[in-house]
Amino acid sequence: MGWTGDFEDDPLSSCDVSGEGMEMGCCKNKKRFVISTTYQASFLALLCFAITVQVALSLGSYSGHATPPMYGDYEAQRHWMEITYHLPVNQWYINGSDNDLNYWGLDYPPLTAYHSWLFGSIANKLNRSWVELHISRGIETESHKIFMRITVLVTYWIVYVSSLLLSIGFFRYTVSHRMLNYCAVAVLYPGLLVVDNGHFQYNHVSLGLFLFSFACFVSSFFKLGSMFFVLALNFKQMELYHALPVAIYLLSRSFPSNNRLITSQRYLSWAKQLFVIFITVTVTFLFVWLPFLVTRSDLIQILHRIFPFYRGIFEDKVANFWCAINILYKLKSNFEIFVLLRVRPAILLWNENPAFVSWLLIISNTRCSSID
């Protein structure tokens, strides 16, 4: 896809990191990408095409359609709206007469639950039968399907697409042709479109929050980026796969680059920056979990639902390392669950080993330069 535009000098178009690694200073005589009429038309065409693809996918069938008793992901998302709207917070993750955990029990972190509560409240305003407690199970009316499709479209464009545009510098006019092409690929990524728009999923929300954190990190807004990453993690626990690389990135980027400081001062400044990030992460976690803390919810049970190790270390039909290995060698048949649980952390750390090595090299090089 060919993007067009002109470049001009702009003394205030971008900023860089200066001082002790956290202060922002404006750079002069930087080049910025000026949006041309051709580019605007091309980008508008891309957005229209993406919406067309999403609508086309929404017209198709989905997993679990007219298949009792569980009805698939569509019913799972609808049921979570039903439960979170009608039941108090401290019962969302607890098995009971009004919340059968064997019937699509909530097993995602709190931010997903709040997301379900929000759309459940809207659904109740529009049509109570969509989320009526017990009675609404298995409902598959066309009007409710349209509502569910719209919720996916709205969050996709508000959270995911806006985070993509922010990540490539679109709102600061510092975007390049290559980054625009990357954005086009991400917006039209088939896997995400098919799963989310075709099967009523909201994976794009956690990905969008992660991209917001990425945009903040590359702009040296580490505290704000840490907050967004915690939100992404509290929307979907799969973001744990990004946790270690993010932690290592923050460890390395927080180290002061000011060579005028002596070594002890640099390490002291580093410790202060890490402490501020730690406080930011802690406060954000407390804020997200506050309703459960106030209502004295069973936090152990919530964690038990979010990390259901009793079901094994992987789910069937979920594409990951363990599922792929299971095709060749039946792990569940040859090993007890507790054995696999012990092996998994070691393999995870081994896979993340390059990130550890990269961080150590960055820190050692920085330290050597300060000594020199």
Short mmCIF file of C-alpha atoms in Angstrom, two decimals:
data_model
loop_
_atom_site.label_atom_id
_atom_site.label_comp_id
_atom_site.label_asym_id
_atom_site.label_seq_id
_atom_site.Cartn_x
_atom_site.Cartn_y
_atom_site.Cartn_z
CA MET A 1 0.00 0.00 0.00
CA GLY A 2 1.59 3.28 -1.04
CA TRP A 3 1.21 6.15 1.39
CA THR A 4 2.03 9.65 0.24
CA GLY A 5 2.94 12.82 2.05
CA ASP A 6 5.43 15.65 2.37
CA PHE A 7 8.05 16.46 4.97
CA GLU A 8 8.86 19.85 6.44
CA ASP A 9 11.01 21.25 9.23
CA ASP A 10 9.28 21.49 12.58
CA PRO A 11 11.28 22.60 15.62
CA LEU A 12 8.61 21.39 18.06
CA SER A 13 7.39 18.23 16.40
CA SER A 14 9.14 15.67 18.55
CA CYS A 15 10.90 15.23 21.84
CA ASP A 16 13.69 13.08 23.15
CA VAL A 17 14.86 11.89 26.52
CA SER A 18 17.46 14.00 28.24
CA GLY A 19 18.79 14.66 31.71
CA GLU A 20 18.58 11.72 34.09
CA GLY A 21 16.69 9.43 31.79
CA MET A 22 13.19 10.68 32.56
CA GLU A 23 13.08 14.37 31.70
CA MET A 24 11.67 15.36 28.36
CA GLY A 25 13.48 17.91 26.22
CA CYS A 26 12.40 19.28 22.87
CA CYS A 27 14.61 18.73 19.87
CA LYS A 28 15.10 21.18 17.05
CA ASN A 29 14.90 20.91 13.29
CA LYS A 30 13.17 17.54 13.24
CA LYS A 31 11.30 16.30 10.20
CA ARG A 32 7.62 15.57 10.46
CA PHE A 33 5.25 13.82 8.11
CA VAL A 34 2.65 16.21 6.75
CA ILE A 35 -0.61 14.50 5.83
CA SER A 36 -1.48 15.00 2.19
CA THR A 37 -4.90 14.83 0.57
CA THR A 38 -3.98 11.57 -1.14
CA TYR A 39 -2.92 10.05 2.16
CA GLN A 40 -6.14 11.16 3.85
CA ALA A 41 -8.22 9.52 1.14
CA SER A 42 -6.16 6.32 1.28
CA PHE A 43 -6.39 6.09 5.04
CA LEU A 44 -10.13 6.75 4.98
CA ALA A 45 -10.51 3.99 2.38
CA LEU A 46 -8.57 1.63 4.64
CA LEU A 47 -10.85 2.36 7.59
CA CYS A 48 -13.96 1.87 5.46
CA PHE A 49 -12.61 -1.42 4.14
CA ALA A 50 -11.83 -2.62 7.67
CA ILE A 51 -15.36 -1.82 8.81
CA THR A 52 -16.75 -3.61 5.75
CA VAL A 53 -14.73 -6.73 6.60
CA GLN A 54 -15.92 -6.61 10.20
CA VAL A 55 -19.56 -6.27 9.18
CA ALA A 56 -19.19 -9.12 6.68
CA LEU A 57 -17.74 -11.36 9.39
CA SER A 58 -20.57 -10.37 11.70
CA LEU A 59 -23.11 -11.70 9.20
CA GLY A 60 -21.65 -15.19 9.38
CA SER A 61 -22.16 -17.98 11.87
CA TYR A 62 -20.20 -18.48 15.08
CA SER A 63 -19.04 -21.25 17.38
CA GLY A 64 -21.84 -22.78 19.43
CA HIS A 65 -24.66 -21.36 17.33
CA ALA A 66 -27.91 -23.17 18.19
CA THR A 67 -25.90 -25.82 20.03
CA PRO A 68 -27.25 -26.39 23.55
CA PRO A 69 -26.53 -26.62 26.37
CA MET A 70 -23.50 -24.27 26.29
CA TYR A 71 -24.06 -22.38 23.00
CA GLY A 72 -20.43 -21.26 22.63
CA ASP A 73 -18.55 -18.00 23.14
CA TYR A 74 -21.55 -15.85 22.26
CA GLU A 75 -23.45 -17.24 25.24
CA ALA A 76 -20.37 -16.98 27.46
CA GLN A 77 -20.05 -13.23 26.88
CA ARG A 78 -23.80 -12.72 27.25
CA HIS A 79 -23.92 -14.78 30.43
CA TRP A 80 -21.12 -12.74 32.00
CA MET A 81 -23.17 -9.61 31.34
CA GLU A 82 -26.14 -11.28 33.00
CA ILE A 83 -24.18 -12.36 36.08
CA THR A 84 -22.24 -9.14 36.63
CA TYR A 85 -25.35 -7.00 36.22
CA HIS A 86 -27.61 -8.92 38.61
CA LEU A 87 -25.25 -10.24 41.27
CA PRO A 88 -23.14 -8.30 43.80
CA VAL A 89 -19.42 -8.05 43.15
CA ASN A 90 -18.46 -10.57 45.82
CA GLN A 91 -20.51 -13.28 44.05
CA TRP A 92 -19.18 -12.87 40.52
CA TYR A 93 -16.56 -15.59 40.89
CA ILE A 94 -18.35 -17.70 43.52
CA ASN A 95 -20.42 -20.78 42.75
CA GLY A 96 -24.01 -20.49 43.92
CA SER A 97 -27.66 -20.97 43.04
CA ASP A 98 -27.58 -17.86 40.84
CA ASN A 99 -24.08 -18.42 39.48
CA ASP A 100 -23.33 -21.92 38.26
CA LEU A 101 -19.61 -21.85 37.53
CA ASN A 102 -19.97 -24.96 35.38
CA TYR A 103 -22.11 -22.89 33.02
CA TRP A 104 -19.65 -20.35 31.63
CA GLY A 105 -18.39 -19.24 35.01
CA LEU A 106 -16.43 -16.00 34.91
CA ASP A 107 -12.73 -16.84 34.62
CA TYR A 108 -11.15 -13.60 33.38
CA PRO A 109 -9.64 -10.83 35.56
CA PRO A 110 -11.70 -8.00 37.11
CA LEU A 111 -11.44 -5.53 34.23
CA THR A 112 -13.22 -8.01 31.96
CA ALA A 113 -15.90 -8.36 34.63
CA TYR A 114 -16.36 -4.57 34.78
CA HIS A 115 -16.51 -4.54 30.98
CA SER A 116 -19.28 -7.17 31.09
CA TRP A 117 -21.12 -5.22 33.78
CA LEU A 118 -21.03 -2.05 31.67
CA PHE A 119 -22.47 -3.69 28.57
CA GLY A 120 -24.86 -5.73 30.71
CA SER A 121 -26.24 -2.50 32.15
CA ILE A 122 -26.71 -1.09 28.66
CA ALA A 123 -28.34 -4.32 27.49
CA ASN A 124 -30.76 -4.24 30.41
CA LYS A 125 -31.79 -0.69 29.49
CA LEU A 126 -32.42 -1.67 25.89
CA ASN A 127 -34.13 -5.02 26.49
CA ARG A 128 -34.32 -6.74 29.87
CA SER A 129 -34.85 -10.15 28.33
CA TRP A 130 -31.28 -10.11 26.99
CA VAL A 131 -29.76 -10.39 30.46
CA GLU A 132 -32.65 -11.57 32.62
CA LEU A 133 -31.29 -13.78 35.38
CA HIS A 134 -31.66 -17.52 34.58
CA ILE A 135 -34.39 -16.97 31.97
CA SER A 136 -32.07 -15.43 29.37
CA ARG A 137 -29.85 -18.51 29.06
CA GLY A 138 -29.42 -19.59 25.47
CA ILE A 139 -31.11 -16.51 24.02
CA GLU A 140 -30.13 -16.01 20.37
CA THR A 141 -32.43 -13.32 19.06
CA GLU A 142 -31.29 -11.28 16.08
CA SER A 143 -31.63 -8.02 18.00
CA HIS A 144 -29.31 -9.21 20.75
CA LYS A 145 -26.78 -10.54 18.25
CA ILE A 146 -26.70 -7.10 16.64
CA PHE A 147 -26.14 -5.55 20.05
CA MET A 148 -23.27 -7.92 20.80
CA ARG A 149 -21.71 -7.29 17.39
CA ILE A 150 -21.89 -3.54 18.00
CA THR A 151 -20.13 -3.87 21.37
CA VAL A 152 -17.22 -5.59 19.61
CA LEU A 153 -17.06 -2.93 16.89
CA VAL A 154 -17.20 -0.05 19.37
CA THR A 155 -14.41 -1.35 21.60
CA TYR A 156 -12.33 -2.35 18.57
CA TRP A 157 -12.27 1.18 17.18
CA ILE A 158 -12.17 3.09 20.44
CA VAL A 159 -9.48 1.02 22.14
CA TYR A 160 -7.55 -1.04 19.58
CA VAL A 161 -7.44 1.23 16.52
CA SER A 162 -6.82 4.39 18.54
CA SER A 163 -3.93 2.67 20.37
CA LEU A 164 -2.46 1.61 17.03
CA LEU A 165 -2.60 5.16 15.70
CA LEU A 166 -1.04 6.49 18.88
CA SER A 167 1.72 3.88 18.72
CA ILE A 168 2.81 4.90 15.23
CA GLY A 169 2.77 8.61 16.10
CA PHE A 170 -0.28 9.42 13.98
CA PHE A 171 -1.61 12.10 16.32
CA ARG A 172 1.77 13.87 16.42
CA TYR A 173 2.25 13.87 12.64
CA THR A 174 5.53 11.97 13.03
CA VAL A 175 4.32 8.86 11.24
CA SER A 176 6.39 7.18 8.52
CA HIS A 177 5.30 5.21 5.46
CA ARG A 178 6.54 1.97 7.00
CA MET A 179 4.64 2.53 10.25
CA LEU A 180 1.46 3.27 8.33
CA ASN A 181 1.83 -0.02 6.49
CA TYR A 182 2.31 -1.80 9.81
CA CYS A 183 -0.84 -0.13 11.08
CA ALA A 184 -2.78 -1.28 8.03
CA VAL A 185 -1.65 -4.87 8.59
CA ALA A 186 -2.59 -4.71 12.29
CA VAL A 187 -6.04 -3.25 11.60
CA LEU A 188 -6.78 -5.94 9.01
CA TYR A 189 -5.08 -8.84 10.82
CA PRO A 190 -7.29 -11.83 9.91
CA GLY A 191 -6.79 -13.76 13.15
CA LEU A 192 -8.02 -10.94 15.34
CA LEU A 193 -10.90 -9.98 13.04
CA VAL A 194 -12.18 -13.55 12.70
CA VAL A 195 -11.96 -14.41 16.39
CA ASP A 196 -13.31 -11.15 17.79
CA ASN A 197 -15.84 -10.10 15.16
CA GLY A 198 -16.79 -13.60 14.14
CA HIS A 199 -17.06 -15.17 17.59
CA PHE A 200 -17.92 -12.33 19.99
CA GLN A 201 -14.52 -11.92 21.63
CA TYR A 202 -12.77 -8.86 23.07
CA ASN A 203 -9.10 -9.79 22.70
CA HIS A 204 -8.55 -6.43 21.01
CA VAL A 205 -9.22 -4.61 24.28
CA SER A 206 -6.28 -6.15 26.12
CA LEU A 207 -4.11 -5.74 23.01
CA GLY A 208 -5.18 -2.11 22.73
CA LEU A 209 -4.31 -1.41 26.36
CA PHE A 210 -0.94 -3.06 25.80
CA LEU A 211 -0.34 -0.86 22.75
CA PHE A 212 -1.21 2.21 24.83
CA SER A 213 1.47 1.12 27.31
CA PHE A 214 3.91 0.58 24.43
CA ALA A 215 3.24 4.07 23.08
CA CYS A 216 3.91 5.52 26.53
CA PHE A 217 7.10 3.51 27.02
CA VAL A 218 8.69 4.61 23.73
CA SER A 219 7.86 8.21 24.64
CA SER A 220 9.50 7.72 28.07
CA PHE A 221 6.23 8.04 29.98
CA PHE A 222 7.08 4.99 32.06
CA LYS A 223 4.61 5.53 34.88
CA LEU A 224 1.67 6.01 32.53
CA GLY A 225 2.79 3.05 30.44
CA SER A 226 3.02 0.88 33.55
CA MET A 227 -0.53 1.84 34.45
CA PHE A 228 -1.85 0.85 31.02
CA PHE A 229 0.01 -2.45 31.13
CA VAL A 230 -1.54 -3.29 34.51
CA LEU A 231 -4.95 -2.55 33.01
CA ALA A 232 -4.18 -4.86 30.07
CA LEU A 233 -3.09 -7.58 32.48
CA ASN A 234 -6.27 -7.14 34.50
CA PHE A 235 -8.40 -7.45 31.39
CA LYS A 236 -6.90 -10.71 30.19
CA GLN A 237 -4.34 -12.85 31.99
CA MET A 238 -2.71 -13.76 28.66
CA GLU A 239 -0.86 -10.45 28.94
CA LEU A 240 1.41 -12.22 31.41
CA TYR A 241 3.35 -13.34 28.33
CA HIS A 242 4.33 -9.69 27.88
CA ALA A 243 5.07 -9.10 31.56
CA LEU A 244 8.68 -10.27 31.67
CA PRO A 245 9.80 -8.39 28.52
CA VAL A 246 8.06 -5.26 29.81
CA ALA A 247 9.73 -5.59 33.21
CA ILE A 248 13.15 -6.01 31.63
CA TYR A 249 12.55 -3.08 29.29
CA LEU A 250 11.66 -0.84 32.22
CA LEU A 251 14.67 -2.02 34.20
CA SER A 252 17.02 -1.15 31.35
CA ARG A 253 15.37 2.11 30.23
CA SER A 254 15.09 3.45 33.77
CA PHE A 255 18.84 3.35 34.22
CA PRO A 256 20.15 6.95 33.99
CA SER A 257 22.17 7.79 30.89
CA ASN A 258 23.70 10.96 32.33
CA ASN A 259 27.46 10.34 32.25
CA ARG A 260 28.09 13.36 34.46
CA LEU A 261 26.80 11.43 37.48
CA ILE A 262 29.09 9.16 39.43
CA THR A 263 28.24 5.45 39.57
CA SER A 264 26.63 5.56 43.02
CA GLN A 265 24.40 8.48 42.03
CA ARG A 266 23.28 6.69 38.89
CA TYR A 267 22.30 3.57 40.82
CA LEU A 268 20.50 5.68 43.41
CA SER A 269 18.57 7.47 40.67
CA TRP A 270 17.79 4.10 39.09
CA ALA A 271 16.42 2.78 42.39
CA LYS A 272 14.22 5.87 42.78
CA GLN A 273 12.77 5.47 39.29
CA LEU A 274 12.04 1.79 39.86
CA PHE A 275 10.40 2.58 43.20
CA VAL A 276 8.10 5.12 41.53
CA ILE A 277 7.15 2.55 38.89
CA PHE A 278 6.54 -0.04 41.62
CA ILE A 279 4.21 2.36 43.45
CA THR A 280 2.37 3.12 40.20
CA VAL A 281 1.85 -0.58 39.50
CA THR A 282 0.72 -1.28 43.07
CA VAL A 283 -1.75 1.61 43.18
CA THR A 284 -3.21 0.63 39.80
CA PHE A 285 -3.69 -2.97 40.94
CA LEU A 286 -5.36 -1.78 44.15
CA PHE A 287 -7.65 0.53 42.19
CA VAL A 288 -8.75 -2.27 39.84
CA TRP A 289 -9.32 -4.73 42.68
CA LEU A 290 -10.84 -2.18 45.09
CA PRO A 291 -14.50 -3.31 44.69
CA PHE A 292 -13.48 -6.85 45.63
CA LEU A 293 -11.42 -5.63 48.58
CA VAL A 294 -14.23 -3.41 49.87
CA THR A 295 -16.80 -6.22 49.63
CA ARG A 296 -14.38 -8.68 51.27
CA SER A 297 -14.54 -11.06 48.36
CA ASP A 298 -12.77 -14.40 48.43
CA LEU A 299 -9.58 -13.37 46.63
CA ILE A 300 -8.20 -16.91 46.67
CA GLN A 301 -11.29 -18.15 44.85
CA ILE A 302 -10.98 -15.34 42.30
CA LEU A 303 -7.36 -16.25 41.59
CA HIS A 304 -8.42 -19.89 41.43
CA ARG A 305 -10.87 -18.97 38.67
CA ILE A 306 -8.45 -16.73 36.79
CA PHE A 307 -5.68 -19.34 36.89
CA PRO A 308 -7.55 -22.67 36.69
CA PHE A 309 -4.58 -24.99 37.03
CA TYR A 310 -6.92 -27.72 38.20
CA ARG A 311 -7.99 -28.00 34.54
CA GLY A 312 -4.39 -28.54 33.41
CA ILE A 313 -1.74 -26.26 31.93
CA PHE A 314 -3.50 -25.84 28.58
CA GLU A 315 -6.96 -26.03 27.08
CA ASP A 316 -7.90 -28.20 24.13
CA LYS A 317 -8.02 -26.39 20.76
CA VAL A 318 -5.96 -23.48 22.11
CA ALA A 319 -2.91 -22.82 19.95
CA ASN A 320 0.19 -22.71 22.15
CA PHE A 321 3.41 -24.60 22.80
CA TRP A 322 1.81 -27.19 25.08
CA CYS A 323 -1.09 -27.89 22.75
CA ALA A 324 1.33 -28.39 19.84
CA ILE A 325 3.51 -30.80 21.83
CA ASN A 326 0.42 -32.70 22.95
CA ILE A 327 -0.28 -33.65 19.32
CA LEU A 328 2.96 -35.64 19.20
CA TYR A 329 3.17 -36.72 22.83
CA LYS A 330 0.07 -36.89 25.02
CA LEU A 331 1.13 -34.85 28.03
CA LYS A 332 -2.11 -35.21 29.96
CA SER A 333 -2.03 -38.99 29.63
CA ASN A 334 1.60 -39.45 30.64
CA PHE A 335 2.07 -36.83 33.38
CA GLU A 336 0.18 -35.71 36.44
CA ILE A 337 -0.96 -32.09 36.47
CA PHE A 338 1.31 -31.12 39.37
CA VAL A 339 4.36 -32.41 37.44
CA LEU A 340 3.51 -30.27 34.42
CA LEU A 341 2.93 -27.28 36.68
CA ARG A 342 6.45 -27.64 38.06
CA VAL A 343 8.03 -27.98 34.62
CA ARG A 344 6.17 -25.07 33.03
CA PRO A 345 7.95 -22.19 34.89
CA ALA A 346 11.37 -23.58 33.97
CA ILE A 347 10.46 -23.81 30.28
CA LEU A 348 8.94 -20.33 30.37
CA LEU A 349 12.11 -18.85 31.86
CA TRP A 350 14.19 -20.70 29.29
CA ASN A 351 12.13 -19.19 26.48
CA GLU A 352 12.54 -15.73 28.01
CA ASN A 353 16.28 -16.18 28.52
CA PRO A 354 17.26 -13.94 25.54
CA ALA A 355 15.44 -11.03 27.21
CA PHE A 356 17.45 -11.57 30.40
CA VAL A 357 20.70 -11.66 28.45
CA SER A 358 19.81 -8.49 26.53
CA TRP A 359 19.04 -6.64 29.75
CA LEU A 360 22.29 -7.74 31.38
CA LEU A 361 24.27 -6.61 28.34
CA ILE A 362 22.57 -3.20 28.35
CA ILE A 363 23.23 -2.68 32.05
CA SER A 364 26.83 -3.88 31.85
CA ASN A 365 27.56 -1.65 28.84
CA THR A 366 25.99 1.34 30.57
CA ARG A 367 28.01 0.70 33.71
CA CYS A 368 31.25 0.36 31.76
CA SER A 369 30.62 3.64 29.95
CA SER A 370 30.00 5.41 33.25
CA ILE A 371 33.27 4.10 34.67
CA ASP A 372 35.17 5.19 31.57
#
